[in-house]
GROMACS .gro file of C-alpha atoms in nm:
model
  301
    1MET     CA    1  -2.099  -0.053  -3.222
    2THR     CA    2  -1.732  -0.109  -3.044
    3GLU     CA    3  -1.639  -0.435  -3.054
    4ARG     CA    4  -1.570  -0.569  -2.708
    5VAL     CA    5  -1.250  -0.736  -2.675
    6ALA     CA    6  -1.084  -0.985  -2.394
    7LEU     CA    7  -0.735  -1.102  -2.349
    8LEU     CA    8  -0.734  -1.432  -2.160
    9VAL     CA    9  -0.383  -1.554  -2.013
   10THR     CA   10  -0.391  -1.907  -1.862
   11HIS     CA   11  -0.179  -2.200  -1.723
   12THR     CA   12  -0.177  -2.423  -1.979
   13GLY     CA   13   0.041  -2.635  -1.785
   14ARG     CA   14  -0.270  -2.762  -1.594
   15LYS     CA   15  -0.536  -2.968  -1.751
   16ASP     CA   16  -0.781  -2.793  -1.531
   17SER     CA   17  -0.635  -2.431  -1.590
   18THR     CA   18  -0.726  -2.538  -1.953
   19ASP     CA   19  -1.035  -2.643  -1.903
   20HIS     CA   20  -1.171  -2.355  -1.761
   21ALA     CA   21  -1.020  -2.093  -1.979
   22ARG     CA   22  -1.159  -2.292  -2.269
   23THR     CA   23  -1.521  -2.253  -2.083
   24VAL     CA   24  -1.444  -1.848  -2.032
   25ALA     CA   25  -1.352  -1.776  -2.365
   26ARG     CA   26  -1.672  -1.958  -2.498
   27ASP     CA   27  -1.928  -1.812  -2.285
   28LEU     CA   28  -1.709  -1.457  -2.361
   29ILE     CA   29  -1.766  -1.543  -2.750
   30ALA     CA   30  -2.135  -1.642  -2.699
   31ALA     CA   31  -2.169  -1.272  -2.531
   32GLY     CA   32  -2.034  -1.098  -2.855
   33PHE     CA   33  -1.684  -1.046  -2.705
   34SER     CA   34  -1.374  -1.078  -2.955
   35VAL     CA   35  -1.134  -1.326  -2.744
   36ARG     CA   36  -0.737  -1.310  -2.777
   37VAL     CA   37  -0.526  -1.554  -2.634
   38VAL     CA   38  -0.149  -1.550  -2.613
   39ALA     CA   39   0.014  -1.713  -2.901
   40GLU     CA   40   0.255  -1.923  -2.678
   41GLU     CA   41  -0.081  -2.070  -2.519
   42ALA     CA   42  -0.302  -2.118  -2.825
   43GLU     CA   43  -0.202  -2.472  -2.948
   44ASP     CA   44  -0.267  -2.600  -2.586
   45LEU     CA   45  -0.591  -2.446  -2.554
   46ASP     CA   46  -0.684  -2.582  -2.896
   47LEU     CA   47  -1.020  -2.331  -2.913
   48SER     CA   48  -1.154  -2.216  -3.242
   49GLY     CA   49  -1.278  -1.870  -3.247
   50VAL     CA   50  -0.998  -1.684  -3.083
   51THR     CA   51  -0.737  -1.460  -3.179
   52PRO     CA   52  -0.398  -1.600  -3.106
   53ILE     CA   53  -0.170  -1.283  -3.033
   54SER     CA   54   0.201  -1.208  -2.920
   55GLY     CA   55   0.424  -0.936  -2.804
   56ALA     CA   56   0.362  -0.622  -2.568
   57CYS     CA   57   0.056  -0.479  -2.715
   58ALA     CA   58  -0.126  -0.823  -2.683
   59ALA     CA   59  -0.371  -0.607  -2.430
   60GLN     CA   60  -0.404  -0.282  -2.640
   61GLY     CA   61  -0.755  -0.182  -2.685
   62ALA     CA   62  -0.874  -0.490  -2.475
   63GLU     CA   63  -1.173  -0.407  -2.210
   64ILE     CA   64  -1.025  -0.678  -1.967
   65VAL     CA   65  -0.764  -0.915  -1.922
   66PHE     CA   66  -0.869  -1.222  -1.783
   67ALA     CA   67  -0.595  -1.460  -1.565
   68LEU     CA   68  -0.671  -1.777  -1.466
   69GLY     CA   69  -0.421  -1.980  -1.250
   70GLY     CA   70  -0.202  -1.881  -0.936
   71ASP     CA   71  -0.034  -1.556  -0.869
   72GLY     CA   72   0.221  -1.613  -1.129
   73THR     CA   73  -0.010  -1.633  -1.384
   74LEU     CA   74  -0.158  -1.287  -1.259
   75LEU     CA   75   0.205  -1.162  -1.264
   76ARG     CA   76   0.247  -1.252  -1.612
   77ALA     CA   77  -0.102  -1.106  -1.727
   78ALA     CA   78  -0.007  -0.783  -1.558
   79GLU     CA   79   0.320  -0.753  -1.777
   80LEU     CA   80   0.048  -0.724  -2.046
   81ALA     CA   81  -0.240  -0.542  -1.860
   82ARG     CA   82   0.009  -0.276  -1.707
   83PRO     CA   83   0.102  -0.063  -2.022
   84GLU     CA   84  -0.239  -0.072  -2.224
   85GLY     CA   85  -0.417   0.052  -1.836
   86ALA     CA   86  -0.649  -0.238  -1.904
   87PRO     CA   87  -0.866  -0.387  -1.613
   88LEU     CA   88  -0.720  -0.716  -1.458
   89LEU     CA   89  -0.924  -0.983  -1.343
   90GLY     CA   90  -0.731  -1.306  -1.157
   91ILE     CA   91  -0.937  -1.629  -1.124
   92ASN     CA   92  -0.752  -1.824  -0.868
   93LEU     CA   93  -0.705  -2.194  -0.960
   94GLY     CA   94  -0.382  -2.183  -0.748
   95LYS     CA   95  -0.336  -2.231  -0.363
   96VAL     CA   96  -0.325  -1.913  -0.173
   97GLY     CA   97  -0.410  -1.661  -0.484
   98PHE     CA   98  -0.363  -1.326  -0.246
   99LEU     CA   99  -0.330  -1.128  -0.579
  100ALA     CA  100  -0.684  -1.300  -0.742
  101GLU     CA  101  -1.014  -1.138  -0.724
  102ALA     CA  102  -1.243  -1.459  -0.718
  103GLU     CA  103  -1.193  -1.830  -0.680
  104ILE     CA  104  -1.291  -2.121  -0.951
  105ALA     CA  105  -1.621  -2.147  -0.780
  106ASP     CA  106  -1.731  -1.802  -0.854
  107LEU     CA  107  -1.602  -1.812  -1.240
  108ASP     CA  108  -1.914  -1.823  -1.379
  109THR     CA  109  -2.042  -1.577  -1.232
  110ALA     CA  110  -1.747  -1.351  -1.285
  111VAL     CA  111  -1.787  -1.391  -1.653
  112ARG     CA  112  -2.146  -1.295  -1.637
  113ASP     CA  113  -2.031  -0.949  -1.420
  114VAL     CA  114  -1.809  -0.874  -1.713
  115VAL     CA  115  -2.011  -0.893  -1.996
  116ALA     CA  116  -2.285  -0.676  -1.752
  117ARG     CA  117  -1.960  -0.435  -1.716
  118GLU     CA  118  -2.078  -0.522  -1.311
  119TYR     CA  119  -1.753  -0.431  -1.209
  120SER     CA  120  -1.536  -0.188  -1.064
  121VAL     CA  121  -1.149  -0.086  -1.103
  122GLU     CA  122  -0.910  -0.018  -0.834
  123GLU     CA  123  -0.550   0.089  -0.925
  124ARG     CA  124  -0.253  -0.073  -0.737
  125LEU     CA  125   0.055   0.115  -0.659
  126THR     CA  126   0.374  -0.048  -0.838
  127ILE     CA  127   0.735   0.042  -0.833
  128ASP     CA  128   0.989   0.115  -1.080
  129VAL     CA  129   1.394   0.035  -1.048
  130THR     CA  130   1.696   0.106  -1.203
  131ALA     CA  131   2.052  -0.031  -1.173
  132GLU     CA  132   2.365   0.166  -1.217
  133LEU     CA  133   2.721   0.116  -1.220
  134ALA     CA  134   2.948   0.399  -1.235
  135GLY     CA  135   2.661   0.626  -1.375
  136GLU     CA  136   2.587   0.399  -1.632
  137VAL     CA  137   2.201   0.178  -1.637
  138ILE     CA  138   2.268  -0.163  -1.667
  139ALA     CA  139   1.915  -0.268  -1.633
  140GLU     CA  140   1.561  -0.109  -1.588
  141SER     CA  141   1.219  -0.285  -1.462
  142TRP     CA  142   0.893  -0.258  -1.255
  143ALA     CA  143   0.712  -0.493  -1.005
  144LEU     CA  144   0.346  -0.499  -0.897
  145ASN     CA  145   0.476  -0.711  -0.582
  146GLU     CA  146   0.823  -0.651  -0.487
  147VAL     CA  147   1.192  -0.589  -0.657
  148SER     CA  148   1.467  -0.756  -0.427
  149VAL     CA  149   1.805  -0.752  -0.400
  150GLU     CA  150   2.017  -1.061  -0.311
  151LYS     CA  151   2.345  -1.245  -0.257
  152GLY     CA  152   2.403  -1.448  -0.589
  153SER     CA  153   2.604  -1.737  -0.399
  154ARG     CA  154   2.506  -1.893  -0.098
  155GLU     CA  155   2.871  -1.917   0.078
  156ARG     CA  156   2.904  -1.507   0.123
  157MET     CA  157   2.696  -1.284   0.312
  158LEU     CA  158   2.564  -0.974   0.094
  159GLU     CA  159   2.699  -0.609   0.212
  160LEU     CA  160   2.431  -0.338   0.151
  161LEU     CA  161   2.405   0.052   0.188
  162VAL     CA  162   2.059   0.150   0.173
  163ASP     CA  163   1.963   0.498   0.175
  164VAL     CA  164   1.605   0.682   0.209
  165ASP     CA  165   1.530   1.007   0.035
  166GLY     CA  166   1.872   1.052  -0.052
  167ARG     CA  167   1.999   1.006   0.310
  168PRO     CA  168   2.189   0.701   0.462
  169LEU     CA  169   1.986   0.502   0.667
  170SER     CA  170   2.187   0.166   0.748
  171ARG     CA  171   2.464  -0.079   0.610
  172TYR     CA  172   2.348  -0.417   0.628
  173GLY     CA  173   2.528  -0.792   0.612
  174CYS     CA  174   2.258  -0.972   0.507
  175ASP     CA  175   2.095  -1.208   0.252
  176GLY     CA  176   1.931  -0.972   0.052
  177VAL     CA  177   1.678  -0.674   0.084
  178VAL     CA  178   1.335  -0.649  -0.045
  179CYS     CA  179   1.126  -0.362  -0.149
  180ALA     CA  180   0.764  -0.383  -0.181
  181THR     CA  181   0.441  -0.227  -0.257
  182PRO     CA  182   0.142  -0.303  -0.041
  183THR     CA  183  -0.008  -0.540  -0.255
  184GLY     CA  184   0.330  -0.732  -0.261
  185SER     CA  185   0.326  -0.696   0.147
  186THR     CA  186   0.167  -1.054   0.153
  187ALA     CA  187   0.430  -1.223  -0.085
  188TYR     CA  188   0.789  -1.242  -0.050
  189ALA     CA  189   0.817  -0.939   0.175
  190PHE     CA  190   0.588  -1.130   0.422
  191SER     CA  191   0.783  -1.418   0.401
  192ALA     CA  192   1.072  -1.226   0.520
  193GLY     CA  193   0.914  -1.092   0.843
  194GLY     CA  194   0.780  -0.810   0.671
  195PRO     CA  195   0.440  -0.641   0.786
  196VAL     CA  196   0.089  -0.700   0.624
  197VAL     CA  197  -0.025  -0.369   0.461
  198TRP     CA  198  -0.390  -0.282   0.324
  199PRO     CA  199  -0.359  -0.271  -0.028
  200ARG     CA  200  -0.518   0.097  -0.020
  201VAL     CA  201  -0.262   0.174   0.224
  202GLU     CA  202   0.021   0.420  -0.065
  203ALA     CA  203   0.350   0.332   0.072
  204LEU     CA  204   0.640   0.146   0.020
  205LEU     CA  205   0.829  -0.132   0.225
  206LEU     CA  206   1.170  -0.202   0.283
  207VAL     CA  207   1.231  -0.562   0.467
  208PRO     CA  208   1.588  -0.681   0.530
  209ILE     CA  209   1.637  -1.070   0.460
  210SER     CA  210   1.858  -1.232   0.740
  211ALA     CA  211   2.039  -0.915   0.841
  212HIS     CA  212   2.303  -0.921   1.070
  213ALA     CA  213   2.236  -0.590   1.222
  214LEU     CA  214   2.149  -0.420   1.547
  215PHE     CA  215   1.866  -0.244   1.371
  216SER     CA  216   1.675  -0.497   1.090
  217ARG     CA  217   1.352  -0.392   1.132
  218PRO     CA  218   1.099  -0.397   0.849
  219LEU     CA  219   1.049  -0.024   0.720
  220VAL     CA  220   0.741   0.188   0.573
  221THR     CA  221   0.822   0.492   0.384
  222ALA     CA  222   0.638   0.719   0.221
  223PRO     CA  223   0.468   0.671  -0.137
  224ASP     CA  224   0.678   0.944  -0.293
  225SER     CA  225   1.028   0.786  -0.117
  226THR     CA  226   1.336   0.690  -0.331
  227ILE     CA  227   1.515   0.372  -0.192
  228GLN     CA  228   1.886   0.359  -0.276
  229ILE     CA  229   2.055   0.021  -0.255
  230THR     CA  230   2.447   0.009  -0.295
  231ILE     CA  231   2.605  -0.345  -0.341
  232ASP     CA  232   2.958  -0.277  -0.135
  233PRO     CA  233   3.205  -0.244  -0.432
  234TYR     CA  234   3.421  -0.562  -0.186
  235THR     CA  235   3.158  -0.802  -0.156
  236GLU     CA  236   2.969  -1.046  -0.370
  237HIS     CA  237   2.790  -1.048  -0.718
  238ALA     CA  238   2.399  -1.013  -0.669
  239LEU     CA  239   2.110  -1.065  -0.806
  240MET     CA  240   1.814  -0.838  -0.937
  241SER     CA  241   1.455  -1.000  -0.932
  242CYS     CA  242   1.147  -0.816  -1.034
  243ASP     CA  243   0.807  -1.030  -0.922
  244GLY     CA  244   1.030  -1.336  -0.954
  245ARG     CA  245   0.982  -1.296  -1.301
  246ARG     CA  246   1.282  -1.058  -1.443
  247VAL     CA  247   1.638  -1.152  -1.308
  248PHE     CA  248   1.945  -0.947  -1.322
  249GLY     CA  249   2.251  -0.990  -1.205
  250LEU     CA  250   2.437  -0.692  -1.031
  251PRO     CA  251   2.846  -0.665  -1.006
  252PRO     CA  252   2.969  -0.551  -0.661
  253GLY     CA  253   2.970  -0.141  -0.691
  254ALA     CA  254   2.591  -0.143  -0.891
  255GLN     CA  255   2.330   0.112  -0.724
  256VAL     CA  256   1.955   0.001  -0.727
  257THR     CA  257   1.701   0.244  -0.718
  258VAL     CA  258   1.387   0.228  -0.615
  259ARG     CA  259   1.059   0.459  -0.636
  260ARG     CA  260   0.704   0.476  -0.702
  261GLY     CA  261   0.587   0.300  -1.055
  262ALA     CA  262   0.469   0.527  -1.350
  263LEU     CA  263   0.205   0.337  -1.446
  264PRO     CA  264   0.009   0.124  -1.167
  265VAL     CA  265  -0.164  -0.197  -1.237
  266ARG     CA  266  -0.547  -0.139  -1.288
  267VAL     CA  267  -0.710  -0.440  -1.058
  268ALA     CA  268  -1.100  -0.542  -1.150
  269ARG     CA  269  -1.357  -0.556  -0.854
  270LEU     CA  270  -1.621  -0.776  -0.869
  271ARG     CA  271  -1.781  -0.799  -0.547
  272PRO     CA  272  -1.504  -0.641  -0.332
  273GLN     CA  273  -1.462  -0.833  -0.027
  274PRO     CA  274  -1.320  -0.625   0.258
  275PHE     CA  275  -0.919  -0.707   0.306
  276THR     CA  276  -0.968  -0.830   0.653
  277ASP     CA  277  -1.175  -1.088   0.550
  278ARG     CA  278  -0.940  -1.180   0.259
  279LEU     CA  279  -0.640  -1.227   0.528
  280VAL     CA  280  -0.876  -1.426   0.744
  281ALA     CA  281  -0.976  -1.692   0.465
  282LYS     CA  282  -0.621  -1.721   0.306
  283PHE     CA  283  -0.458  -1.749   0.616
  284GLY     CA  284  -0.730  -1.975   0.801
  285LEU     CA  285  -0.705  -1.709   1.081
  286PRO     CA  286  -0.892  -1.796   1.419
  287VAL     CA  287  -1.167  -1.575   1.463
  288GLU     CA  288  -1.503  -1.802   1.584
  289GLY     CA  289  -1.594  -1.860   1.889
  290TRP     CA  290  -1.441  -1.622   2.172
  291ARG     CA  291  -1.681  -1.370   2.080
  292ALA     CA  292  -1.990  -1.569   2.142
  293HIS     CA  293  -1.789  -1.697   2.453
  294GLY     CA  294  -1.730  -1.369   2.597
  295GLN     CA  295  -2.089  -1.239   2.557
  296ARG     CA  296  -2.250  -1.536   2.694
  297HIS     CA  297  -2.015  -1.470   3.018
  298ALA     CA  298  -2.070  -1.054   3.027
  299THR     CA  299  -2.453  -1.147   3.054
  300GLY     CA  300  -2.416  -1.429   3.319
  301HIS     CA  301  -2.540  -1.718   3.076
   0.00000   0.00000   0.00000
């Protein structure tokens, strides 16, 4: 019988996260799983029976990757899960936790569903990014949520030229731009004024940040579009950030190319909740009361 392997990634700086991770690990081991933990987290977990593992291949051969924490923990786990194609299951121990599939109250049920293989897997679009200067690659990375190009100092505005599919779109004097996936539409792009896009939509988003331009609306492009952002040669240095985790300095004149990622992130879904319901729950949107009132009014009661 093939060994079942799970990788556990957690926010060990929080005691409740560590306690929940121990519970998950014990339950999985009792169900016959071989449980790996990130080597740097092993000491804080202080749990016998798990295998500390480090490096980019931590999820190799794993049936599932558990991420216990906030969105930051899930993004860190995605870095390990994506190259191996391992499904990623987020358990939200943070605040909003848009990327997580389940809340902490559902932890026991989530583990039981994984053990019983009662979950589905969906693929989330990612983005690949390359930065070049004078034709030489100076940075390469990827993102599940977004890639942002922002000014490196608060004092000066950043001058950017944006091309889409090889055609010039607009010049922006701005604080920066965000290129996001539908998954990332509720993250930084949302804060910058971008639209909320349902995760199953295939598209790329471009959202200017505090742009001094007549046309500075957020844009939604085709999923196979190529977005190029050129930093004016006479402007300031800039910073390129991928999911807020991988940050690169960009000199004036650098050109950033964003396109659909070659590899998706595979996300485990337990009891799929309509995205509309998730929006309502996460943002506390007002949906109660008015329908009932309208129905009473229409029937004359």
